[in-house]
Amino acid sequence: MPIVRDKDIEILFSASAIARRNLELAKEIAAREYHDLLVISILKGSFIFAADLIRAMHDTGLSPEVEFIFISSYGSGTTSGEVRVLRDIDNEVAGRDVLLIDDILESGKTLRYTRDLMMSRGARNVSIAVLLDKRNKRQTELQADFVGFECPDYFVVGYGMDVAHAFRELPFVGIVRGDA
Ligand code: IMP
Ligand code: MG
């Protein structure tokens, strides 16, 4: 794999635009009456968004517990996707308010599976925060409670998201040139 520099990527959402939006999202989240809030970051793609969002939430006075779940979905998008838990959370969710954080809501399979899993474990309620929403790609009725940005129908990378394991470290969300 050649070294790929930032110039090969077209910026879609800048680092400063994302930071501003995270503060707004945190305020929207804080306006909900959550009790005993458990935040669950869906790995790998959401790790940077979750890290920034929970710190913005701290500034609004929220102090959630934080967990991570490693979900893999094969054939997401057009083919029938199989969703699996590769590494589960350690915490009890029964009776708790759960906020799932993911990078992108696309077909909805990943988040529907994860939401249903937490409901089946007795969560009091499950809400969803995503950085990006690709609404046109939805294959179920699922909607996020908190959406950073509507995302055009490109494959995006950066801010935690990868293509072939590259570009997660970019501080912005971008489109790989040639892909646009
Ligand atoms: P869904 O199950 O179809 O909603 O898939 C959502 C998941 O697919 C996200 O959590 C991402 O990991 C991945 N994904 C979807 N679109 C993109 C993209 O444009 N770039 C990187 N990952 C993506
Ligand atoms: Mg993902």
XYZ file of C-alpha atoms in Angstrom, residues 4-161:
158
model
C -1.361 8.248 0.898
C -1.310 11.880 1.894
C -4.239 14.073 2.880
C -4.172 15.720 -0.548
C -5.639 12.575 -2.104
C -8.750 13.103 -0.050
C -11.423 15.693 -0.719
C -12.725 17.188 2.521
C -16.456 16.711 3.020
C -16.806 17.722 6.686
C -13.892 19.660 8.180
C -12.511 19.093 11.664
C -13.890 22.436 12.835
C -17.354 21.775 11.358
C -17.428 18.415 13.133
C -16.318 19.969 16.434
C -19.058 22.591 16.232
C -21.673 19.982 15.395
C -20.550 17.747 18.268
C -21.258 20.561 20.739
C -24.760 20.949 19.316
C -25.361 17.207 19.433
C -24.219 17.078 23.056
C -26.741 19.775 23.927
C -29.493 17.850 22.128
C -28.518 14.737 24.066
C -28.393 16.599 27.376
C -31.920 17.908 26.752
C -33.225 14.314 27.003
C -34.053 13.064 30.462
C -31.629 10.169 30.618
C -31.248 8.111 33.782
C -28.249 5.926 34.497
C -26.947 6.531 30.976
C -24.743 3.909 29.354
C -23.021 5.025 26.155
C -21.962 2.213 23.833
C -19.494 3.025 21.070
C -19.703 0.636 18.121
C -16.213 -0.335 16.965
C -14.259 0.247 15.061
C -15.633 3.158 13.053
C -17.101 5.254 15.866
C -14.107 5.461 18.193
C -13.073 9.019 17.351
C -16.614 10.376 17.122
C -17.487 8.722 20.439
C -14.357 10.108 22.098
C -15.208 13.641 21.004
C -18.939 13.351 21.661
C -18.590 12.086 25.237
C -16.218 14.953 26.036
C -18.725 17.410 24.571
C -21.375 15.662 26.681
C -19.210 16.181 29.757
C -19.263 19.915 29.063
C -23.074 19.799 29.182
C -23.001 18.110 32.596
C -23.584 14.496 31.525
C -21.421 11.759 33.036
C -22.296 8.514 31.272
C -20.677 5.148 31.652
C -18.878 4.205 28.459
C -18.668 0.803 26.827
C -17.504 -0.607 23.510
C -18.971 -3.288 21.328
C -17.183 -4.665 18.293
C -19.714 -5.417 15.578
C -18.930 -6.760 12.146
C -21.389 -6.702 9.294
C -20.606 -8.431 6.070
C -22.302 -7.463 2.850
C -23.777 -4.279 4.291
C -25.298 -2.135 1.597
C -26.759 -4.004 -1.324
C -26.281 -7.662 -0.339
C -27.873 -9.372 2.628
C -25.666 -8.440 5.569
C -24.884 -10.791 8.396
C -24.258 -8.918 11.615
C -22.144 -10.449 14.373
C -20.757 -9.421 17.752
C -16.984 -9.878 17.704
C -16.446 -8.457 21.190
C -19.251 -7.748 23.602
C -19.671 -5.130 26.341
C -18.904 -6.046 29.963
C -21.753 -4.113 31.553
C -25.322 -4.951 32.495
C -27.869 -3.042 30.442
C -31.058 -4.197 32.192
C -33.131 -1.213 33.280
C -30.697 1.321 31.867
C -30.887 4.064 29.284
C -28.534 3.171 26.459
C -27.121 5.530 23.838
C -25.519 3.757 20.881
C -22.890 5.733 19.000
C -21.883 4.811 15.473
C -20.102 6.477 12.606
C -22.588 5.958 9.772
C -26.176 4.849 9.539
C -26.526 3.297 6.117
C -28.730 0.230 5.516
C -29.524 0.286 9.236
C -28.630 -3.372 9.773
C -25.777 -2.777 12.217
C -27.711 -0.397 14.421
C -30.970 -2.304 14.265
C -29.196 -5.484 15.325
C -27.366 -3.716 18.157
C -30.466 -1.866 19.343
C -32.521 -5.082 19.336
C -29.743 -6.874 21.228
C -29.755 -4.244 23.982
C -33.559 -4.222 24.156
C -33.537 -8.032 24.470
C -31.181 -7.623 27.436
C -33.728 -5.411 29.123
C -32.514 -1.890 28.411
C -35.083 0.688 29.555
C -34.644 2.430 26.227
C -32.083 2.589 23.440
C -31.358 5.741 21.483
C -28.944 6.236 18.627
C -26.394 8.918 17.759
C -24.557 8.816 14.436
C -22.108 11.207 12.880
C -23.401 10.596 9.359
C -26.739 9.512 7.940
C -26.953 8.050 4.424
C -30.724 8.124 4.293
C -31.076 6.928 0.687
C -29.371 3.635 1.553
C -31.774 2.576 4.284
C -33.167 -0.959 4.132
C -35.108 -0.853 7.407
C -37.269 1.801 9.062
C -34.581 2.660 11.582
C -33.906 6.313 12.383
C -31.246 7.885 14.542
C -32.251 10.176 17.404
C -29.172 12.353 16.912
C -27.531 12.925 13.517
C -24.379 14.935 12.916
C -24.729 15.404 9.182
C -26.729 14.098 6.260
C -24.160 12.299 4.113
C -24.177 12.259 0.317
C -23.917 8.887 -1.322
C -20.112 8.626 -1.437
C -17.818 6.234 0.345
C -16.281 8.389 3.048
C -13.181 7.986 5.188
C -11.459 9.689 8.102
C -12.469 10.628 11.633
C -12.418 6.933 12.526
C -13.706 5.554 9.218
